[in-house]
CSV table of N, CA and C in Angstrom, one decimal:
chain,number,residue,atom,x,y,z
A,1035,MET,N,1.0,-1.2,-0.1
A,1035,MET,CA,0.0,0.3,0.2
A,1035,MET,C,1.0,1.2,-0.2
A,1036,PRO,N,1.3,2.1,-1.4
A,1036,PRO,CA,1.8,3.7,-1.4
A,1036,PRO,C,1.0,3.8,-0.3
A,1037,ARG,N,1.7,5.2,1.2
A,1037,ARG,CA,1.7,6.0,1.8
A,1037,ARG,C,2.5,7.4,0.8
A,1038,ILE,N,1.2,8.1,0.7
A,1038,ILE,CA,1.9,9.5,0.8
A,1038,ILE,C,1.3,10.1,1.4
A,1039,GLY,N,2.9,11.0,1.9
A,1039,GLY,CA,2.4,12.0,3.1
A,1039,GLY,C,2.3,13.4,2.9
A,1040,THR,N,1.3,14.3,3.5
A,1040,THR,CA,1.2,15.8,3.7
A,1040,THR,C,1.2,16.2,4.6
A,1041,ALA,N,2.4,17.8,4.3
A,1041,ALA,CA,2.8,18.3,5.6
A,1041,ALA,C,1.8,19.7,5.2
A,1042,ARG,N,1.4,20.5,6.4
A,1042,ARG,CA,1.0,22.0,6.2
A,1042,ARG,C,1.7,22.9,7.0
A,1043,VAL,N,1.1,24.1,6.7
A,1043,VAL,CA,1.4,25.3,8.0
A,1043,VAL,C,0.4,26.1,7.4
A,1044,SER,N,0.2,26.7,9.0
A,1044,SER,CA,-0.8,27.9,8.6
A,1044,SER,C,-0.1,29.4,8.8
A,1045,THR,N,1.0,28.4,8.8
A,1045,THR,CA,2.1,30.2,9.7
A,1045,THR,C,2.7,30.8,8.8
A,1046,ALA,N,2.8,32.4,9.2
A,1046,ALA,CA,3.8,33.0,8.1
A,1046,ALA,C,5.7,32.5,7.9
A,1047,THR,N,5.8,31.8,9.3
A,1047,THR,CA,7.2,31.2,9.2
A,1047,THR,C,7.3,29.5,9.1
A,1048,PRO,N,7.4,29.1,8.3
A,1048,PRO,CA,6.5,27.6,8.2
A,1048,PRO,C,8.0,26.6,8.6
A,1049,ASP,N,7.5,25.8,10.0
A,1049,ASP,CA,8.4,24.8,10.0
A,1049,ASP,C,7.7,23.4,9.7
A,1050,LEU,N,8.5,22.8,9.0
A,1050,LEU,CA,7.6,21.5,8.7
A,1050,LEU,C,8.3,20.6,8.6
A,1051,ASP,N,10.0,20.9,9.3
A,1051,ASP,CA,10.5,19.2,10.1
A,1051,ASP,C,10.2,18.2,10.6
A,1052,ILE,N,9.1,18.6,12.0
A,1052,ILE,CA,8.4,18.2,12.7
A,1052,ILE,C,7.8,17.0,11.6
A,1053,GLN,N,6.8,17.4,11.0
A,1053,GLN,CA,6.1,16.4,10.4
A,1053,GLN,C,6.4,15.6,8.8
A,1054,THR,N,7.6,16.5,8.4
A,1054,THR,CA,8.6,16.3,7.1
A,1054,THR,C,9.1,15.0,8.0
A,1055,THR,N,9.4,14.9,9.4
A,1055,THR,CA,10.4,13.9,10.4
A,1055,THR,C,9.3,12.6,9.9
A,1056,ARG,N,8.5,12.6,10.7
A,1056,ARG,CA,7.6,11.7,11.0
A,1056,ARG,C,6.6,10.7,10.2
A,1057,LEU,N,6.3,11.9,8.6
A,1057,LEU,CA,5.9,11.0,7.7
A,1057,LEU,C,6.6,10.3,7.8
A,1058,ALA,N,8.0,10.7,7.1
A,1058,ALA,CA,8.9,9.9,6.7
A,1058,ALA,C,9.3,8.2,7.3
A,1059,ALA,N,9.7,8.7,8.7
A,1059,ALA,CA,9.5,7.8,10.0
A,1059,ALA,C,8.2,6.6,9.2
A,1060,ALA,N,7.2,7.0,8.7
A,1060,ALA,CA,5.8,6.4,9.1
A,1060,ALA,C,5.8,5.4,7.9
A,1061,GLY,N,6.8,5.8,6.6
A,1061,GLY,CA,6.9,5.1,5.0
A,1061,GLY,C,6.2,5.6,4.4
A,1062,CYS,N,6.2,7.3,4.3
A,1062,CYS,CA,6.2,7.9,3.5
A,1062,CYS,C,7.4,8.0,2.4
A,1063,HIS,N,6.8,7.5,0.8
A,1063,HIS,CA,7.7,7.6,-0.3
A,1063,HIS,C,7.6,8.7,-0.6
A,1064,VAL,N,6.6,9.4,-0.5
A,1064,VAL,CA,6.2,11.1,-1.0
A,1064,VAL,C,6.1,11.2,-0.5
A,1065,ILE,N,6.0,12.7,-0.1
A,1065,ILE,CA,5.9,13.8,1.1
A,1065,ILE,C,5.7,15.4,0.1
A,1066,ARG,N,4.5,15.9,0.2
A,1066,ARG,CA,4.4,17.3,-0.6
A,1066,ARG,C,4.1,18.1,0.4
A,1067,THR,N,3.9,19.1,0.7
A,1067,THR,CA,4.3,20.3,1.8
A,1067,THR,C,3.2,21.5,1.0
A,1068,GLY,N,2.7,22.0,1.7
A,1068,GLY,CA,1.7,22.9,1.4
A,1068,GLY,C,1.4,24.2,2.9
A,1069,SER,N,0.8,25.3,2.3
A,1069,SER,CA,0.3,25.9,3.6
A,1069,SER,C,-0.6,26.6,3.1
A,1070,GLY,N,-1.5,27.4,4.1
A,1070,GLY,CA,-2.6,27.7,4.1
A,1070,GLY,C,-3.4,27.8,6.0
A,1071,SER,N,-4.7,28.0,5.7
A,1071,SER,CA,-5.3,28.1,7.2
A,1071,SER,C,-6.8,26.8,6.9
A,1072,SER,N,-6.7,26.7,5.5
A,1072,SER,CA,-8.0,25.6,5.1
A,1072,SER,C,-7.6,25.1,3.9
A,1073,ARG,N,-8.9,24.1,3.8
A,1073,ARG,CA,-8.3,23.4,2.3
A,1073,ARG,C,-8.6,24.7,1.3
A,1074,THR,N,-9.1,25.7,1.3
A,1074,THR,CA,-9.4,26.4,0.6
A,1074,THR,C,-7.9,26.8,-0.4
A,1075,GLY,N,-7.7,26.6,-1.4
A,1075,GLY,CA,-6.3,27.0,-1.5
A,1075,GLY,C,-4.6,26.1,-1.6
A,1076,CYS,N,-5.6,25.3,-1.3
A,1076,CYS,CA,-4.4,24.1,-1.3
A,1076,CYS,C,-4.1,23.2,-2.1
A,1077,THR,N,-3.2,23.9,-2.8
A,1077,THR,CA,-3.5,23.0,-4.4
A,1077,THR,C,-2.3,21.9,-4.0
A,1078,GLU,N,-1.3,21.6,-3.0
A,1078,GLU,CA,-0.7,20.4,-3.0
A,1078,GLU,C,-1.8,19.7,-2.6
A,1079,LEU,N,-3.1,19.0,-1.3
A,1079,LEU,CA,-3.1,18.7,-1.0
A,1079,LEU,C,-4.2,18.1,-2.4
A,1080,GLN,N,-4.8,19.2,-2.8
A,1080,GLN,CA,-5.9,18.6,-4.3
A,1080,GLN,C,-5.0,17.8,-5.3
A,1081,THR,N,-3.8,18.2,-5.3
A,1081,THR,CA,-2.4,17.5,-6.0
A,1081,THR,C,-3.1,15.7,-6.0
A,1082,ILE,N,-2.6,16.0,-4.3
A,1082,ILE,CA,-2.3,14.2,-4.0
A,1082,ILE,C,-3.9,13.6,-3.9
A,1083,LEU,N,-4.7,14.5,-3.4
A,1083,LEU,CA,-5.9,13.4,-3.5
A,1083,LEU,C,-6.5,13.7,-5.3
A,1084,ASP,N,-6.0,13.9,-6.2
A,1084,ASP,CA,-6.1,13.5,-7.3
A,1084,ASP,C,-5.3,12.8,-8.4
A,1085,CYS,N,-4.5,12.3,-7.5
A,1085,CYS,CA,-3.7,11.2,-7.8
A,1085,CYS,C,-3.6,9.8,-7.4
A,1086,LEU,N,-4.2,9.7,-6.0
A,1086,LEU,CA,-4.4,8.5,-5.5
A,1086,LEU,C,-5.2,7.6,-6.0
A,1087,GLN,N,-5.1,6.4,-5.8
A,1087,GLN,CA,-5.9,5.3,-6.3
A,1087,GLN,C,-6.4,4.3,-5.6
A,1088,ASP,N,-7.2,3.2,-5.9
A,1088,ASP,CA,-7.4,2.3,-5.2
A,1088,ASP,C,-6.0,1.7,-4.2
A,1089,GLY,N,-6.4,1.9,-2.8
A,1089,GLY,CA,-5.1,1.3,-2.3
A,1089,GLY,C,-4.4,1.9,-1.3
A,1090,ASP,N,-4.7,2.9,-2.0
A,1090,ASP,CA,-3.3,4.1,-1.4
A,1090,ASP,C,-3.5,5.0,0.0
A,1091,GLU,N,-3.0,4.8,0.6
A,1091,GLU,CA,-2.9,5.8,1.9
A,1091,GLU,C,-2.2,7.0,1.7
A,1092,LEU,N,-3.2,8.4,2.4
A,1092,LEU,CA,-3.0,9.4,2.1
A,1092,LEU,C,-2.2,9.3,4.2
A,1093,VAL,N,-1.4,10.2,5.0
A,1093,VAL,CA,-0.9,10.3,5.7
A,1093,VAL,C,-0.8,11.9,6.1
A,1094,VAL,N,-1.2,11.9,7.6
A,1094,VAL,CA,-0.8,13.0,7.9
A,1094,VAL,C,-0.6,13.2,9.6
A,1095,HIS,N,0.6,13.9,9.6
A,1095,HIS,CA,1.1,14.3,11.3
A,1095,HIS,C,-0.3,13.9,12.1
A,1096,ARG,N,-0.9,15.0,11.9
A,1096,ARG,CA,-2.4,15.5,12.8
A,1096,ARG,C,-3.5,15.9,11.9
A,1097,LEU,N,-4.5,15.8,11.9
A,1097,LEU,CA,-5.6,15.6,12.2
A,1097,LEU,C,-5.7,17.5,11.4
A,1098,ASP,N,-5.3,18.4,12.2
A,1098,ASP,CA,-5.5,19.4,11.9
A,1098,ASP,C,-4.6,19.8,11.2
A,1099,ARG,N,-3.6,19.5,10.2
A,1099,ARG,CA,-2.8,19.6,8.9
A,1099,ARG,C,-3.7,18.8,7.8
A,1100,LEU,N,-4.7,18.6,8.4
A,1100,LEU,CA,-6.1,17.9,6.7
A,1100,LEU,C,-6.5,18.9,6.8
A,1101,GLY,N,-6.9,20.0,8.0
A,1101,GLY,CA,-8.3,20.9,8.0
A,1101,GLY,C,-8.8,21.5,9.4
A,1102,ARG,N,-9.2,22.6,9.2
A,1102,ARG,CA,-9.1,22.9,10.8
A,1102,ARG,C,-11.2,23.1,11.1
A,1103,SER,N,-11.9,22.6,10.1
A,1103,SER,CA,-13.4,22.1,10.4
A,1103,SER,C,-13.3,21.0,10.0
A,1104,THR,N,-14.8,20.8,10.1
A,1104,THR,CA,-15.3,19.4,10.2
A,1104,THR,C,-15.5,19.0,8.2
A,1105,ARG,N,-15.9,20.4,8.3
A,1105,ARG,CA,-15.9,19.9,6.6
A,1105,ARG,C,-14.9,19.8,5.8
A,1106,ASP,N,-13.8,21.0,6.1
A,1106,ASP,CA,-12.6,20.7,5.8
A,1106,ASP,C,-11.6,19.1,6.1
A,1107,VAL,N,-11.9,18.6,6.6
A,1107,VAL,CA,-11.7,16.8,7.5
A,1107,VAL,C,-12.7,16.3,6.1
A,1108,LEU,N,-13.9,16.3,6.5
A,1108,LEU,CA,-14.4,15.0,5.7
A,1108,LEU,C,-14.2,14.9,4.4
A,1109,ASN,N,-14.8,16.2,3.9
A,1109,ASN,CA,-14.8,16.0,2.5
A,1109,ASN,C,-13.1,15.7,1.6
A,1110,PRO,N,-12.3,15.4,2.2
A,1110,PRO,CA,-11.1,14.8,1.7
A,1110,PRO,C,-11.6,13.6,1.9
A,1111,VAL,N,-12.2,13.1,3.4
A,1111,VAL,CA,-12.2,11.5,3.8
A,1111,VAL,C,-13.1,11.0,2.5
A,1112,HIS,N,-14.2,11.3,2.2
A,1112,HIS,CA,-15.0,11.3,0.8
A,1112,HIS,C,-14.0,11.2,-0.1
A,1113,ASP,N,-14.1,12.2,-0.8
A,1113,ASP,CA,-12.2,12.0,-1.5
A,1113,ASP,C,-12.2,10.6,-2.1
A,1114,LEU,N,-11.2,10.3,-0.6
A,1114,LEU,CA,-10.4,9.0,-0.8
A,1114,LEU,C,-11.2,7.7,-0.7
A,1115,ASP,N,-12.6,7.8,0.2
A,1115,ASP,CA,-13.5,6.8,0.0
A,1115,ASP,C,-13.7,6.4,-1.3
A,1116,SER,N,-14.3,7.2,-1.6
A,1116,SER,CA,-14.4,7.0,-3.3
A,1116,SER,C,-13.7,6.4,-4.2
A,1117,LYS,N,-12.3,6.7,-4.2
A,1117,LYS,CA,-11.6,6.2,-5.2
A,1117,LYS,C,-10.9,5.0,-4.4
A,1118,GLY,N,-11.3,4.5,-2.8
A,1118,GLY,CA,-10.9,3.1,-2.4
A,1118,GLY,C,-9.6,3.5,-1.5
A,1119,ALA,N,-9.3,5.0,-1.6
A,1119,ALA,CA,-7.9,5.1,-0.4
A,1119,ALA,C,-8.4,5.5,1.0
A,1120,ALA,N,-7.3,5.1,1.8
A,1120,ALA,CA,-7.8,5.3,3.1
A,1120,ALA,C,-6.7,7.0,3.8
A,1121,LEU,N,-7.7,7.1,4.6
A,1121,LEU,CA,-6.2,8.4,5.3
A,1121,LEU,C,-5.9,7.7,6.8
A,1122,ARG,N,-4.6,8.1,7.1
A,1122,ARG,CA,-3.6,7.8,8.0
A,1122,ARG,C,-3.1,8.6,9.1
A,1123,VAL,N,-3.7,8.9,10.1
A,1123,VAL,CA,-3.3,10.4,11.3
A,1123,VAL,C,-2.4,9.8,12.1
A,1124,LEU,N,-1.1,10.3,12.1
A,1124,LEU,CA,-0.4,9.5,13.1
A,1124,LEU,C,-0.1,10.0,14.4
A,1125,GLU,N,-1.0,11.0,14.7
A,1125,GLU,CA,-1.3,11.4,16.5
A,1125,GLU,C,-2.5,11.9,16.1
A,1126,PRO,N,-3.8,11.3,16.8
A,1126,PRO,CA,-3.2,9.8,17.1
A,1126,PRO,C,-3.3,8.7,16.4
A,1127,ASP,N,-2.9,7.8,16.3
A,1127,ASP,CA,-2.9,6.8,14.8
A,1127,ASP,C,-4.2,6.2,15.1
A,1128,VAL,N,-5.2,7.2,13.8
A,1128,VAL,CA,-6.2,6.6,13.8
A,1128,VAL,C,-6.0,6.1,11.8
A,1129,THR,N,-6.7,5.3,11.1
A,1129,THR,CA,-7.1,5.0,9.8
A,1129,THR,C,-8.1,5.0,9.7
A,1130,THR,N,-8.9,5.8,8.2
A,1130,THR,CA,-10.5,5.6,8.1
A,1130,THR,C,-10.4,4.4,6.6
A,1131,ALA,N,-9.6,2.9,7.6
A,1131,ALA,CA,-9.6,1.8,6.9
A,1131,ALA,C,-10.2,1.3,7.0
A,1132,GLY,N,-11.5,1.5,8.5
A,1132,GLY,CA,-12.5,0.8,8.8
A,1132,GLY,C,-13.4,1.5,9.2
A,1133,ASP,N,-14.5,0.9,9.6
A,1133,ASP,CA,-15.6,1.8,9.9
A,1133,ASP,C,-15.3,2.7,11.6
A,1134,LEU,N,-14.8,2.2,11.5
A,1134,LEU,CA,-14.6,2.6,13.9
A,1134,LEU,C,-13.1,4.2,13.2
A,1135,GLY,N,-12.5,3.8,12.6
A,1135,GLY,CA,-11.5,4.7,12.1
A,1135,GLY,C,-12.2,5.8,11.5
A,1136,ARG,N,-13.4,5.9,10.6
A,1136,ARG,CA,-14.1,6.9,10.2
A,1136,ARG,C,-14.6,7.6,11.4
A,1137,LEU,N,-15.1,7.0,12.1
A,1137,LEU,CA,-16.5,7.6,13.0
A,1137,LEU,C,-15.4,8.1,14.2
A,1138,VAL,N,-14.4,8.2,14.2
A,1138,VAL,CA,-13.0,8.2,15.4
A,1138,VAL,C,-12.6,10.0,14.4
A,1139,VAL,N,-12.2,9.5,13.0
A,1139,VAL,CA,-12.0,11.0,12.2
A,1139,VAL,C,-12.9,12.0,12.5
A,1140,THR,N,-14.2,11.4,12.1
A,1140,THR,CA,-15.6,12.2,11.6
A,1140,THR,C,-15.7,12.9,13.6
A,1141,VAL,N,-15.7,12.7,14.4
A,1141,VAL,CA,-15.8,13.0,16.2
A,1141,VAL,C,-14.2,14.0,15.9
A,1142,LEU,N,-12.8,13.5,15.9
A,1142,LEU,CA,-11.7,14.5,15.6
A,1142,LEU,C,-11.7,15.9,15.0
A,1143,GLY,N,-12.5,15.5,13.9
A,1143,GLY,CA,-13.3,16.3,12.7
A,1143,GLY,C,-13.9,17.8,13.5
A,1144,ARG,N,-14.3,17.3,13.7
A,1144,ARG,CA,-15.7,18.2,14.9
A,1144,ARG,C,-14.4,18.7,15.9
A,1145,VAL,N,-13.8,18.1,17.0
A,1145,VAL,CA,-12.8,18.6,17.6
A,1145,VAL,C,-12.2,19.9,17.3
A,1146,ALA,N,-11.5,19.7,16.2
A,1146,ALA,CA,-10.3,20.2,15.3
A,1146,ALA,C,-11.2,21.6,15.3
A,1147,ASP,N,-12.6,21.5,14.7
A,1147,ASP,CA,-13.5,22.8,14.7
A,1147,ASP,C,-14.0,23.5,15.7
A,1148,LEU,N,-13.9,22.5,17.3
A,1148,LEU,CA,-14.0,23.6,18.0
A,1148,LEU,C,-13.0,24.6,18.7
A,1149,GLU,N,-11.8,23.5,18.1
A,1149,GLU,CA,-10.8,24.5,18.9
A,1149,GLU,C,-10.5,25.7,17.7
A,1150,LEU,N,-11.0,25.5,16.3
A,1150,LEU,CA,-10.8,26.4,15.4
A,1150,LEU,C,-11.2,27.4,16.3
A,1151,LYS,N,-12.5,27.6,16.6
A,1151,LYS,CA,-13.9,28.2,17.2
A,1151,LYS,C,-13.2,29.0,18.7
A,1152,PHE,N,-12.6,28.2,19.4
A,1152,PHE,CA,-12.2,28.4,20.4
A,1152,PHE,C,-10.4,29.4,20.5
A,1153,ILE,N,-10.4,29.0,19.5
A,1153,ILE,CA,-9.0,30.2,19.3
A,1153,ILE,C,-9.0,31.4,19.1
A,1154,ARG,N,-10.6,31.0,18.2
A,1154,ARG,CA,-10.7,32.6,17.6
A,1154,ARG,C,-11.4,33.5,19.1
A,1155,ASP,N,-12.3,32.8,19.7
A,1155,ASP,CA,-13.0,33.3,20.9
A,1155,ASP,C,-11.7,34.1,21.4
A,1156,ARG,N,-10.4,32.8,21.5
A,1156,ARG,CA,-10.0,34.1,22.8
A,1156,ARG,C,-8.6,34.7,22.0
A,1157,GLN,N,-9.2,34.9,21.6
A,1157,GLN,CA,-8.3,35.8,20.3
A,1157,GLN,C,-8.7,36.9,20.3
A,1158,ARG,N,-10.6,36.7,20.2
A,1158,ARG,CA,-11.3,38.3,20.1
A,1158,ARG,C,-11.4,38.6,21.4
A,1159,ALA,N,-11.2,38.1,22.5
A,1159,ALA,CA,-11.4,38.2,24.1
A,1159,ALA,C,-10.1,39.0,24.2
A,1160,GLY,N,-8.9,38.9,24.2
A,1160,GLY,CA,-7.3,39.8,23.8
A,1160,GLY,C,-7.3,40.4,23.8
A,1161,ILE,N,-8.2,40.7,22.2
A,1161,ILE,CA,-8.4,41.7,21.4
A,1161,ILE,C,-9.0,42.8,21.8
A,1162,ASP,N,-10.1,42.1,22.8
A,1162,ASP,CA,-11.1,43.3,23.6
A,1162,ASP,C,-10.6,44.2,24.8
A,1163,ALA,N,-9.6,43.1,25.4
A,1163,ALA,CA,-9.3,43.4,26.2
A,1163,ALA,C,-8.3,44.5,26.4
A,1164,ALA,N,-6.9,44.4,25.4
A,1164,ALA,CA,-6.5,45.3,24.9
A,1164,ALA,C,-6.6,46.8,24.5
A,1165,LYS,N,-7.9,46.4,23.7
A,1165,LYS,CA,-9.2,47.7,23.5
A,1165,LYS,C,-9.1,48.1,24.5
A,1166,ALA,N,-9.8,47.9,26.0
A,1166,ALA,CA,-10.2,48.4,27.0
A,1166,ALA,C,-8.9,48.9,28.0
A,1167,LYS,N,-8.6,48.6,28.0
A,1167,LYS,CA,-6.7,49.4,28.5
A,1167,LYS,C,-6.2,50.6,27.6
A,1168,GLY,N,-6.5,50.3,25.9
A,1168,GLY,CA,-6.1,51.1,25.2
A,1168,GLY,C,-5.1,51.4,24.2
A,1169,VAL,N,-4.6,49.7,24.8
A,1169,VAL,CA,-3.3,49.4,23.9
A,1169,VAL,C,-3.2,48.8,22.6
A,1170,TYR,N,-4.5,48.4,22.2
A,1170,TYR,CA,-4.9,47.8,20.9
A,1170,TYR,C,-5.4,48.5,19.7
A,1171,GLN,N,-5.0,49.3,18.8
A,1171,GLN,CA,-5.0,50.1,17.9
A,1171,GLN,C,-5.6,49.6,16.5
A,1172,GLY,N,-5.2,48.3,16.6
A,1172,GLY,CA,-6.2,47.7,14.8
A,1172,GLY,C,-4.6,48.1,14.4
A,1173,ARG,N,-5.0,47.7,12.9
A,1173,ARG,CA,-3.7,47.9,11.8
A,1173,ARG,C,-4.0,49.6,11.7
A,1174,LYS,N,-2.5,49.6,10.8
A,1174,LYS,CA,-2.6,50.9,10.2
A,1174,LYS,C,-3.3,51.5,9.3
A,1175,GLN,N,-4.0,52.9,9.0
A,1175,GLN,CA,-5.6,53.0,8.4
A,1175,GLN,C,-4.5,52.9,6.6
A,1176,GLN,N,-5.0,52.3,5.8
A,1176,GLN,CA,-4.4,52.4,4.5
A,1176,GLN,C,-5.0,53.5,3.8
A,1177,ILE,N,-6.2,53.7,4.0
A,1177,ILE,CA,-6.8,55.0,3.3
A,1177,ILE,C,-6.7,55.9,3.6
A,1178,ASP,N,-6.6,56.8,2.8
A,1178,ASP,CA,-6.8,58.2,3.1
A,1178,ASP,C,-7.9,59.0,2.8
A,1179,THR,N,-8.8,59.3,4.2
A,1179,THR,CA,-9.7,59.0,4.0
A,1179,THR,C,-9.9,60.9,3.8
A,1180,ASN,N,-9.4,61.7,3.9
A,1180,ASN,CA,-9.3,63.1,4.1
A,1180,ASN,C,-9.5,63.0,2.3
A,1181,ARG,N,-8.7,62.2,1.7
A,1181,ARG,CA,-8.3,62.5,0.2
A,1181,ARG,C,-9.8,62.3,-0.3
A,1182,ILE,N,-10.4,60.5,0.3
A,1182,ILE,CA,-11.4,60.1,-0.6
A,1182,ILE,C,-12.5,62.0,-0.6
A,1183,ARG,N,-12.8,62.2,1.2
A,1183,ARG,CA,-13.5,63.1,1.5
A,1183,ARG,C,-13.8,64.5,0.1
A,1184,GLU,N,-12.1,64.6,-0.2
A,1184,GLU,CA,-11.9,66.2,-1.3
A,1184,GLU,C,-12.1,65.6,-2.5
A,1185,LEU,N,-12.2,64.5,-2.5
A,1185,LEU,CA,-12.2,64.1,-4.1
A,1185,LEU,C,-14.2,64.2,-4.3
A,1186,ALA,N,-14.7,64.0,-3.1
A,1186,ALA,CA,-16.3,63.6,-3.1
A,1186,ALA,C,-16.8,65.2,-3.0
A,1187,ALA,N,-16.0,65.9,-3.0
A,1187,ALA,CA,-16.6,67.5,-2.5
A,1187,ALA,C,-16.4,68.2,-4.1
A,1188,GLN,N,-15.5,67.5,-4.9
A,1188,GLN,CA,-15.2,67.7,-5.9
A,1188,GLN,C,-16.4,67.6,-6.9
A,1189,ASN,N,-17.0,66.5,-6.0
A,1189,ASN,CA,-18.2,66.3,-7.0
A,1189,ASN,C,-17.8,65.0,-8.1
A,1190,MET,N,-16.8,64.1,-7.8
A,1190,MET,CA,-16.3,63.1,-8.4
A,1190,MET,C,-16.9,61.7,-8.2
A,1191,PRO,N,-17.5,60.7,-9.4
A,1191,PRO,CA,-18.5,59.8,-8.8
A,1191,PRO,C,-17.2,58.8,-7.6
A,1192,LYS,N,-18.4,58.1,-7.4
A,1192,LYS,CA,-17.7,57.5,-5.9
A,1192,LYS,C,-17.0,56.1,-6.6
A,1193,ALA,N,-17.3,56.2,-8.3
A,1193,ALA,CA,-16.3,54.8,-8.7
A,1193,ALA,C,-15.1,55.1,-9.0
A,1194,GLN,N,-15.3,56.4,-9.8
A,1194,GLN,CA,-14.0,57.2,-10.3
A,1194,GLN,C,-13.2,57.3,-8.7
A,1195,ILE,N,-13.3,58.0,-7.6
A,1195,ILE,CA,-12.7,57.9,-6.7
A,1195,ILE,C,-12.2,56.6,-6.3
A,1196,ALA,N,-12.7,55.2,-6.6
A,1196,ALA,CA,-12.2,54.3,-6.0
A,1196,ALA,C,-10.9,54.3,-7.2
A,1197,ARG,N,-11.3,53.7,-8.4
A,1197,ARG,CA,-10.4,53.9,-9.3
A,1197,ARG,C,-8.8,54.8,-9.5
A,1198,THR,N,-9.2,56.0,-9.4
A,1198,THR,CA,-8.1,56.9,-8.8
A,1198,THR,C,-7.2,56.8,-7.8
A,1199,LEU,N,-7.8,56.0,-6.9
A,1199,LEU,CA,-6.9,56.0,-5.7
A,1199,LEU,C,-6.7,54.4,-5.5
A,1200,ARG,N,-7.8,53.8,-6.0
A,1200,ARG,CA,-7.2,52.0,-6.6
A,1200,ARG,C,-7.4,51.4,-4.8
A,1201,ILE,N,-8.5,52.1,-4.7
A,1201,ILE,CA,-9.8,50.9,-4.1
A,1201,ILE,C,-10.7,50.7,-3.9
A,1202,SER,N,-11.4,50.0,-3.1
A,1202,SER,CA,-13.1,49.3,-3.9
A,1202,SER,C,-14.0,50.5,-3.5
A,1203,ARG,N,-14.8,50.2,-4.5
A,1203,ARG,CA,-15.9,51.5,-4.1
A,1203,ARG,C,-16.4,51.1,-2.7
A,1204,MET,N,-16.7,49.7,-2.1
A,1204,MET,CA,-17.0,49.8,-0.7
A,1204,MET,C,-16.1,51.0,0.4
A,1205,SER,N,-14.8,50.4,0.1
A,1205,SER,CA,-14.1,51.0,0.7
A,1205,SER,C,-14.2,52.9,1.0
A,1206,VAL,N,-14.6,53.2,-0.3
A,1206,VAL,CA,-15.1,55.4,-0.5
A,1206,VAL,C,-16.4,54.8,0.2
A,1207,TYR,N,-17.3,54.2,0.0
A,1207,TYR,CA,-18.4,54.1,1.0
A,1207,TYR,C,-18.5,54.2,2.3
A,1208,ARG,N,-17.8,53.2,2.9
A,1208,ARG,CA,-17.4,53.5,4.4
A,1208,ARG,C,-16.8,54.8,4.8
A,1209,ALA,N,-15.3,55.1,3.8
A,1209,ALA,CA,-15.2,56.1,4.3
A,1209,ALA,C,-15.8,57.4,4.8
A,1210,LEU,N,-16.6,57.5,3.8
A,1210,LEU,CA,-17.2,58.6,3.5
A,1210,LEU,C,-18.6,58.7,4.7
A,1211,LYS,N,-19.1,57.5,5.0
A,1211,LYS,CA,-20.4,57.6,5.7
A,1211,LYS,C,-19.5,57.7,7.5
A,1212,ALA,N,-18.0,57.5,7.2
A,1212,ALA,CA,-17.4,57.7,8.4
A,1212,ALA,C,-17.6,58.8,8.9
C-alpha cells in the first residue's frame, strides 16, 4: 500500500521539519508540503487527492494539518473513500480503513472545528481586553479618508474615486459614511 504524506503549515514562518520527519518515519515515500489556514487554495493537497488510487494511503501528522473544520476534514475523507484510498493520522494513530476509524476521524474533525472556534474566541477576548486598556489600536489605516472626502466634495463619482485611489468602491462608501 503506497503511503503519500502531506505536511501543511498555516503560519508566516513555516516549520515542516517535525511533520516531514514523522511522515518519513511512517513510511511515506512521497511527501508533499503546502500552506494555508483552510483547504481552500491548498493546491498540494488537491494534487495528492487527484493522484491517489485504490489501496493508497494519505498520511498526515495530525488531523488539523488536513483541515481546521469538520468539512475540511470530511471532504477529503469522502474523496479518498470514493477512490478506495484511506487516510492515516499519526497523532493519534487512526485510519479510515475501517468503520470505527471513520467514526473517530469524524469526531476528531468536529473537535478541530471546536478548537478553531476556541482560538478565535480567545483572540477576540484578548483584542477586546487590549482595546479596553487602550493598548490595541488595530492595524494602520491604509486608506486616506481625507483624500476621499476631498474628491467627493469635488463631485467626483464614487466609482471614479475608487479607481483613482486604487481602492474598492465599498471602501469609498465606508470612508464617506464614517
